[in-house]
Short mmCIF file of C-alpha atoms and ligand atoms in Angstrom, two decimals:
data_model
loop_
_atom_site.label_atom_id
_atom_site.label_comp_id
_atom_site.label_asym_id
_atom_site.label_seq_id
_atom_site.Cartn_x
_atom_site.Cartn_y
_atom_site.Cartn_z
CA UNK O 133 94.64 112.29 116.41
CA UNK O 134 91.07 114.39 115.69
CA UNK O 135 91.57 116.07 112.27
CA UNK O 136 92.57 114.34 109.36
CA UNK O 137 93.41 115.87 105.71
CA UNK O 138 92.49 112.66 103.00
CA UNK O 139 93.82 113.57 100.09
CA UNK O 140 91.99 111.58 96.76
CA UNK O 141 89.43 110.73 99.84
CA UNK O 142 86.78 110.30 96.98
CA UNK O 143 88.73 107.45 95.38
CA UNK O 144 88.29 103.53 95.94
CA UNK O 145 90.60 103.06 98.85
CA UNK O 146 90.42 106.74 100.08
CA UNK O 147 86.66 106.57 100.42
CA UNK O 148 86.65 103.48 102.33
CA UNK O 149 89.26 104.67 104.72
CA UNK O 150 87.38 107.86 105.35
CA UNK O 151 84.33 105.91 106.16
CA UNK O 152 86.83 103.75 108.81
CA UNK O 153 88.28 106.95 110.10
CA UNK O 154 84.87 108.32 110.55
CA UNK O 155 83.75 105.17 112.57
CA UNK O 156 87.00 105.71 114.74
CA UNK O 157 84.89 109.43 115.87
CA UNK O 158 87.66 111.25 113.96
CA UNK O 159 86.90 114.31 111.74
CA UNK O 160 87.92 113.85 108.13
CA UNK O 161 88.49 116.51 105.46
CA UNK O 162 88.82 115.17 101.77
CA UNK O 163 90.43 116.86 99.13
CA UNK O 164 89.62 115.59 95.72
CA UNK O 165 90.04 116.99 92.35
CA UNK O 166 87.17 114.40 91.10
CA UNK O 167 89.03 113.54 88.10
CA UNK O 168 88.91 109.87 88.80
CA UNK O 169 86.13 110.04 91.34
CA UNK O 170 82.63 111.69 91.86
CA UNK O 171 81.16 114.11 94.74
CA UNK O 172 78.28 111.50 94.47
CA UNK O 173 80.87 109.21 96.83
CA UNK O 174 81.16 111.90 99.39
CA UNK O 175 77.45 111.68 100.04
CA UNK O 176 77.40 108.01 100.07
CA UNK O 177 80.28 108.10 102.93
CA UNK O 178 78.06 110.33 104.90
CA UNK O 179 75.22 108.07 104.51
CA UNK O 180 76.70 104.69 105.34
CA UNK O 181 78.37 106.38 108.55
CA UNK O 182 74.93 108.10 109.65
CA UNK O 183 73.42 104.57 109.05
CA UNK O 184 75.86 102.11 110.23
CA UNK O 185 78.73 104.20 112.02
CA UNK O 186 79.21 103.51 116.05
CA UNK O 187 81.17 106.74 115.98
CA UNK O 188 80.50 109.75 114.08
CA UNK O 189 83.23 111.89 113.06
CA UNK O 190 82.59 115.05 110.83
CA UNK O 191 83.11 114.85 107.13
CA UNK O 192 84.47 117.91 104.87
CA UNK O 193 85.00 118.12 101.48
CA UNK O 194 87.03 120.71 99.55
CA UNK O 195 87.28 120.17 95.82
CA UNK O 196 90.54 121.30 94.12
CA UNK O 197 93.87 120.32 92.76
CA UNK O 198 97.02 119.54 94.85
CA UNK O 199 99.01 121.05 91.98
CA UNK O 200 97.70 124.33 93.02
CA UNK O 201 99.82 125.39 95.87
CA UNK O 202 97.20 128.37 97.00
CA UNK O 203 94.61 125.95 97.21
CA UNK O 204 96.07 123.56 99.53
CA UNK O 205 97.52 126.57 101.63
CA UNK O 206 93.86 127.93 102.17
CA UNK O 207 92.61 124.78 103.26
CA UNK O 208 95.06 124.34 105.75
CA UNK O 209 94.69 127.93 106.91
CA UNK O 210 90.69 127.64 106.73
CA UNK O 211 91.29 124.13 108.90
CA UNK O 212 93.50 126.10 111.27
CA UNK O 213 91.02 128.85 111.81
CA UNK O 214 88.09 126.72 112.45
CA UNK O 215 90.41 125.40 115.37
CA UNK O 216 90.16 122.19 113.47
CA UNK O 217 93.74 122.01 112.22
CA UNK O 218 95.24 118.64 110.45
CA UNK O 219 96.95 116.52 112.79
CA UNK O 220 98.00 113.92 109.96
CA UNK O 221 97.53 113.53 106.67
CA UNK O 222 96.63 110.50 104.43
CA UNK O 223 98.00 110.95 100.95
CA UNK O 224 96.24 108.69 98.28
CA UNK O 225 95.73 111.62 95.44
CA UNK O 226 97.35 110.65 92.48
CA UNK O 227 97.03 108.82 88.94
CA UNK O 228 97.30 105.35 89.05
CA UNK O 229 96.37 103.50 85.90
CA UNK O 230 99.62 101.43 84.95
CA UNK O 231 98.70 101.12 81.19
CA UNK O 232 97.79 104.97 80.72
CA UNK O 233 101.12 105.64 82.40
CA UNK O 234 103.42 104.10 79.84
CA UNK O 235 101.57 106.65 77.38
CA UNK O 236 101.41 109.29 79.35
CA UNK O 237 104.77 109.71 81.58
CA UNK O 238 104.54 113.48 81.68
CA UNK O 239 100.96 113.16 82.83
CA UNK O 240 101.54 110.90 85.60
CA UNK O 241 104.92 112.57 86.87
CA UNK O 242 103.49 116.07 86.82
CA UNK O 243 100.57 115.11 88.54
CA UNK O 244 101.93 112.58 91.26
CA UNK O 245 105.18 114.25 92.05
CA UNK O 246 104.03 118.07 92.03
CA UNK O 247 101.03 117.22 93.92
CA UNK O 248 103.07 115.42 96.82
CA UNK O 249 105.78 118.30 96.90
CA UNK O 250 103.22 120.84 97.01
CA UNK O 251 101.50 118.80 99.55
CA UNK O 252 104.85 118.27 101.84
CA UNK O 253 105.74 122.05 101.53
CA UNK O 254 102.23 122.91 102.88
CA UNK O 255 102.40 120.80 105.82
CA UNK O 256 105.67 121.72 106.92
CA UNK O 257 104.38 125.01 107.21
CA UNK O 258 101.70 124.17 109.12
CA UNK O 259 103.47 122.21 111.16
CA UNK O 260 101.59 119.01 110.26
CA UNK O 261 104.13 116.04 110.05
CA UNK O 262 102.44 113.13 110.33
CA UNK O 263 102.10 111.28 106.88
CA UNK O 264 100.59 107.97 105.48
CA UNK O 265 101.51 107.76 101.97
CA UNK O 266 99.66 105.43 99.63
CA UNK O 267 102.58 103.42 97.74
CA UNK O 268 102.58 99.98 95.99
CA UNK O 269 103.88 96.78 95.55
CA UNK O 270 104.50 97.75 91.63
CA UNK O 271 107.88 99.23 93.11
CA UNK O 272 109.42 95.86 93.56
CA UNK O 273 111.52 94.20 91.05
CA UNK O 274 109.21 91.87 89.41
CA UNK O 275 111.59 89.44 88.06
CA UNK O 276 113.06 88.48 91.43
CA UNK O 277 110.57 86.90 94.00
CA UNK O 278 107.37 85.52 94.79
CA UNK O 279 107.10 86.76 98.16
CA UNK O 280 108.10 90.43 98.73
CA UNK O 281 109.33 91.69 101.89
CA UNK O 282 110.12 95.40 102.62
CA UNK O 283 113.75 94.89 101.67
CA UNK O 284 113.12 93.06 98.07
CA UNK O 285 115.03 94.65 95.35
CA UNK O 286 113.07 97.67 93.84
CA UNK O 287 112.77 98.07 89.94
CA UNK O 288 109.35 99.55 88.84
CA UNK O 289 108.72 98.57 85.24
CA UNK O 290 106.49 101.38 84.49
CA UNK O 291 106.10 104.95 84.97
CA UNK O 292 103.10 104.99 87.53
CA UNK O 293 105.68 102.42 89.66
CA UNK O 294 108.26 104.91 89.15
CA UNK O 295 106.55 107.89 90.52
CA UNK O 296 105.99 105.98 93.49
CA UNK O 297 109.19 104.56 94.31
CA UNK O 298 110.53 108.01 93.54
CA UNK O 299 107.93 109.52 96.30
CA UNK O 300 109.51 107.34 98.88
CA UNK O 301 112.86 108.32 98.17
CA UNK O 302 111.57 112.01 98.40
CA UNK O 303 109.91 111.19 101.71
CA UNK O 304 112.92 109.36 103.17
CA UNK O 305 115.22 112.34 102.34
CA UNK O 306 112.75 114.69 104.06
CA UNK O 307 113.00 112.45 106.96
CA UNK O 308 116.76 112.51 107.07
CA UNK O 309 116.98 116.23 106.79
CA UNK O 310 115.24 116.74 110.48
CA UNK O 311 115.03 113.60 112.09
CA UNK O 312 113.23 114.88 114.95
CA UNK O 313 110.39 116.25 113.15
CA UNK O 314 108.59 113.77 110.20
CA UNK O 315 106.59 110.73 110.91
CA UNK O 316 105.72 108.81 107.71
CA UNK O 317 104.68 105.56 106.82
CA UNK O 318 104.62 104.34 103.01
CA UNK O 319 101.70 101.53 102.68
CA UNK O 320 102.84 99.32 100.06
CA UNK O 321 99.49 97.82 98.79
CA UNK O 322 99.34 94.34 96.94
CA UNK O 323 96.34 93.63 95.26
CA UNK O 324 93.10 95.89 96.44
CA UNK O 325 89.89 94.65 95.69
CA UNK O 326 86.22 94.26 97.30
CA UNK O 327 83.84 97.09 98.31
CA UNK O 328 82.16 98.14 101.42
CA UNK O 329 79.57 95.19 102.46
CA UNK O 330 76.51 97.96 102.08
CA UNK O 331 77.37 98.05 98.42
CA UNK O 332 76.98 101.48 98.42
CA UNK O 333 81.08 102.44 97.63
CA UNK O 334 83.55 100.53 95.65
CA UNK O 335 86.10 100.57 92.55
CA UNK O 336 84.33 102.67 89.88
CA UNK O 337 87.27 103.67 87.45
CA UNK O 338 86.56 106.58 84.97
CA UNK O 339 88.83 105.22 82.25
CA UNK O 340 88.50 101.42 80.75
CA UNK O 341 89.61 99.20 83.22
CA UNK O 342 92.50 96.80 82.59
CA UNK O 343 92.70 95.26 86.36
CA UNK O 344 91.10 91.77 87.15
CA UNK O 345 87.96 92.58 89.02
CA UNK O 346 86.45 95.47 87.53
CA UNK O 347 86.59 93.47 84.33
CA UNK O 348 85.63 90.23 85.91
CA UNK O 349 82.44 92.58 87.35
CA UNK O 350 81.37 93.69 84.14
CA UNK O 351 81.09 90.25 82.88
CA UNK O 352 79.19 89.01 85.82
CA UNK O 353 76.81 92.03 84.81
CA UNK O 354 76.26 91.45 81.40
CA UNK O 355 78.31 94.32 80.09
CA UNK O 356 81.22 91.98 78.90
CA UNK O 357 80.81 89.00 76.76
CA UNK O 358 83.53 87.02 78.54
CA UNK O 359 86.76 87.35 80.68
CA UNK O 360 90.24 86.86 79.05
CA UNK O 361 92.66 84.82 81.40
CA UNK O 362 96.23 86.12 80.15
CA UNK O 363 97.86 82.97 79.99
CA UNK O 364 97.25 79.43 81.27
CA UNK O 365 100.95 78.01 81.19
CA UNK O 366 102.45 80.01 84.32
CA UNK O 367 104.69 77.75 86.49
CA UNK O 368 101.39 77.48 89.07
CA UNK O 369 99.82 75.15 90.07
CA UNK O 370 96.50 75.69 87.65
CA UNK O 371 98.84 77.56 85.17
CA UNK O 372 97.17 80.97 85.85
CA UNK O 373 98.60 83.97 87.76
CA UNK O 374 98.61 84.07 91.21
CA UNK O 375 98.32 87.43 93.24
CA UNK O 376 97.91 88.63 96.91
CA UNK O 377 94.13 90.27 96.82
CA UNK O 378 93.50 92.26 99.74
CA UNK O 379 89.61 93.42 100.79
CA UNK O 380 89.60 97.09 100.52
CA UNK O 381 87.98 97.30 104.30
CA UNK O 382 91.18 95.65 105.71
CA UNK O 383 93.35 97.92 103.70
CA UNK O 384 91.08 100.89 105.22
CA UNK O 385 91.80 99.56 108.45
CA UNK O 386 95.62 99.12 108.00
CA UNK O 387 95.41 103.02 107.42
CA UNK O 388 94.04 103.86 110.77
CA UNK O 389 96.32 101.37 112.28
CA UNK O 390 99.45 103.18 110.47
CA UNK O 391 97.90 106.38 112.04
CA UNK O 392 97.79 104.87 115.51
CA UNK O 393 101.28 103.79 115.28
CA UNK O 394 102.72 106.93 114.23
CA UNK O 395 100.81 108.57 117.13
CA UNK O 396 102.96 106.64 119.46
CA UNK O 397 106.24 106.18 117.43
CA UNK O 398 109.17 108.52 117.64
CA UNK O 399 109.94 110.35 114.17
CA UNK O 400 110.57 108.26 111.49
CA UNK O 401 110.06 106.91 107.58
CA UNK O 402 109.01 103.73 107.48
CA UNK O 403 107.50 101.31 104.37
CA UNK O 404 105.08 98.36 105.35
CA UNK O 405 103.80 95.81 103.08
CA UNK O 406 99.68 95.78 103.34
CA UNK O 407 98.59 92.30 102.12
CA UNK O 408 97.33 88.94 103.16
CA UNK O 409 100.27 86.96 102.71
CA UNK O 410 98.21 84.45 100.70
CA UNK O 411 97.76 83.94 96.81
CA UNK O 412 95.17 83.25 94.83
CA UNK O 413 95.06 82.37 91.06
CA UNK O 414 92.80 83.74 88.50
CA UNK O 415 90.81 80.17 87.88
CA UNK O 416 90.38 79.99 91.89
CA UNK O 417 89.00 83.33 91.96
CA UNK O 418 86.38 82.89 89.14
CA UNK O 419 85.58 79.44 91.17
CA UNK O 420 84.72 81.12 94.31
CA UNK O 421 82.94 84.30 92.41
CA UNK O 422 80.64 81.73 91.09
CA UNK O 423 79.92 79.81 93.73
CA UNK O 424 79.32 82.68 96.42
CA UNK O 425 77.30 84.72 93.76
CA UNK O 426 75.54 81.49 91.98
CA UNK O 427 76.74 82.69 88.67
CA UNK O 428 78.56 81.21 85.78
CA UNK O 429 81.66 83.63 84.52
CA UNK O 430 82.50 82.77 80.72
CA UNK O 431 86.07 82.98 80.21
CA UNK O 432 88.73 81.99 77.58
CA UNK O 433 92.35 81.64 77.60
CA UNK O 434 94.50 84.20 76.01
CA UNK O 435 98.30 85.11 75.59
CA UNK O 436 100.14 86.17 78.44
CA UNK O 437 100.24 89.92 79.23
CA UNK O 438 103.48 91.90 78.91
CA UNK O 439 104.82 92.69 82.44
CA UNK O 440 103.08 90.38 84.29
CA UNK O 441 104.62 87.72 86.87
CA UNK O 442 103.40 84.31 87.91
CA UNK O 443 103.36 85.16 91.73
CA UNK O 444 103.16 88.07 93.63
CA UNK O 445 102.42 87.57 97.29
CA UNK O 446 103.07 90.04 100.33
CA UNK O 447 105.32 89.22 103.21
CA UNK O 448 103.12 91.17 105.66
CA UNK O 449 105.25 89.85 108.63
CA UNK O 450 106.16 93.38 109.69
CA UNK O 451 102.68 95.02 109.56
CA UNK O 452 101.52 92.13 111.46
CA UNK O 453 104.30 92.88 114.20
CA UNK O 454 104.20 96.87 114.03
CA UNK O 455 100.59 97.47 113.53
CA UNK O 456 97.67 96.37 115.58
CA UNK O 457 96.24 95.28 112.41
CA UNK O 458 95.49 92.09 110.71
CA UNK O 459 93.51 91.27 107.53
CA UNK O 460 90.14 89.50 108.41
CA UNK O 461 88.25 89.27 105.13
CA UNK O 462 88.52 86.61 102.78
CA UNK O 463 88.11 85.74 98.91
CA UNK O 464 84.59 84.74 99.59
CA UNK O 465 83.83 88.29 101.49
CA UNK O 466 85.74 90.22 98.47
CA UNK O 467 83.39 88.41 95.55
CA UNK O 468 80.37 88.90 97.46
CA UNK O 469 80.89 92.49 98.32
CA UNK O 470 82.25 93.31 95.20
CA UNK O 471 79.22 91.75 93.31
CA UNK O 472 77.08 93.52 95.41
CA UNK O 473 78.72 96.99 94.77
CA UNK O 474 78.79 96.24 91.00
CA UNK O 475 74.79 95.37 90.56
CA UNK O 476 74.32 98.75 92.26
CA UNK O 477 76.88 100.96 90.35
CA UNK O 478 77.50 99.32 86.97
N1 LIG M 260 94.21 89.24 84.82
C1 LIG M 260 93.69 88.31 83.81
N2 LIG M 260 92.65 88.98 82.82
C2 LIG M 260 92.34 90.18 82.95
C3 LIG M 260 92.79 91.08 84.14
C4 LIG M 260 94.06 90.52 84.72
O1 LIG M 260 93.83 87.23 83.34
O2 LIG M 260 91.40 91.17 82.12
C5 LIG M 260 95.05 88.52 85.29
C6 LIG M 260 96.51 89.27 85.44
O3 LIG M 260 97.18 88.63 84.21
C7 LIG M 260 97.21 89.12 86.76
C8 LIG M 260 95.74 89.14 87.37
O4 LIG M 260 94.48 88.96 86.82
O5 LIG M 260 97.60 87.74 86.73
C9 LIG M 260 95.74 90.06 88.15
O6 LIG M 260 95.84 91.39 87.25
P1 LIG M 260 95.55 92.86 87.85
O7 LIG M 260 95.88 93.52 86.24
O8 LIG M 260 94.39 93.21 88.55
O9 LIG M 260 96.67 93.22 88.80
P2 LIG M 260 98.48 93.15 88.82
O10 LIG M 260 98.72 92.86 87.32
O11 LIG M 260 98.82 94.56 88.85
O12 LIG M 260 99.20 92.46 90.07
#
């Protein structure tokens, strides 16, 4: 594995993954439309790798949209001619805001599905058959369980989740059509948070954030008065919801581990949960954040949010068993690194 194409590589998880790939000495080509990120991130990735990287892979950036078939084809062709053909693809590109997807299903289906189909057609044409797909725990039936393993019932409750599940089904069909060809892993993320410890890259949503950490960071930086906690009457120890928050650097490492696994594996299409296997409540997050950063986040309790579940935790046994990977960062690292990034970016 030498040359990796990363779609959506300028985004939150993509940027951290590109950095770790380069730190492994791999060459990375990012394709990104920049609709939810910025070119500045590309320079930041290079900067961190030059300053801190033990191995120094090359970074290329091609600005464009995966809905444009000619564009993807030309990128594959260009790198083949350069004698840097892509061995594998990590596919992050797509729209990912749950709420927005409810108001704009047409946009979500168009971008997420068409982009993926175009990408896979081109991969097939260029004999590039290794793929790590960025999937999500939102595909699981939220009413069913507390801890989710890969076989847990699937029932997304929003268009975003529907597109992720549909892509997983499509990839399975593709594998079954030619069982000696495709090597595919769908990584199902739980709650990705945190930032690179340098504070130079992190999550920077262009639309109004609805997730806990981007909002909490606004409050911590005085850009928002207080944090509204959605419910204090949930059946948990302190009444607030519990989630499996995973540091984005651990998540990035999981992609490298998945690629390494695929390099040695026989053709297959597999789904693997990526989480810590541990849950933390909203109040516990606030407590740890305050302590480690010496701040005092103002908050108030409001009504429950529609569609929320009390507890969502990953059963990560399969990841620990199959991938040479274990999450190394804890909630304190998450709070420290994300606050550092927010002071730089907000
Ligand atoms: N949450 C909250 N206030 C906010 C945003 C989120 O109390 O302003 C809670 C939310 O109810 C959930 C947890 O924080 O229990 C994580 O929410 P997020 O939207 O980040 O992730 P998801 O709901 O997709 O797990």
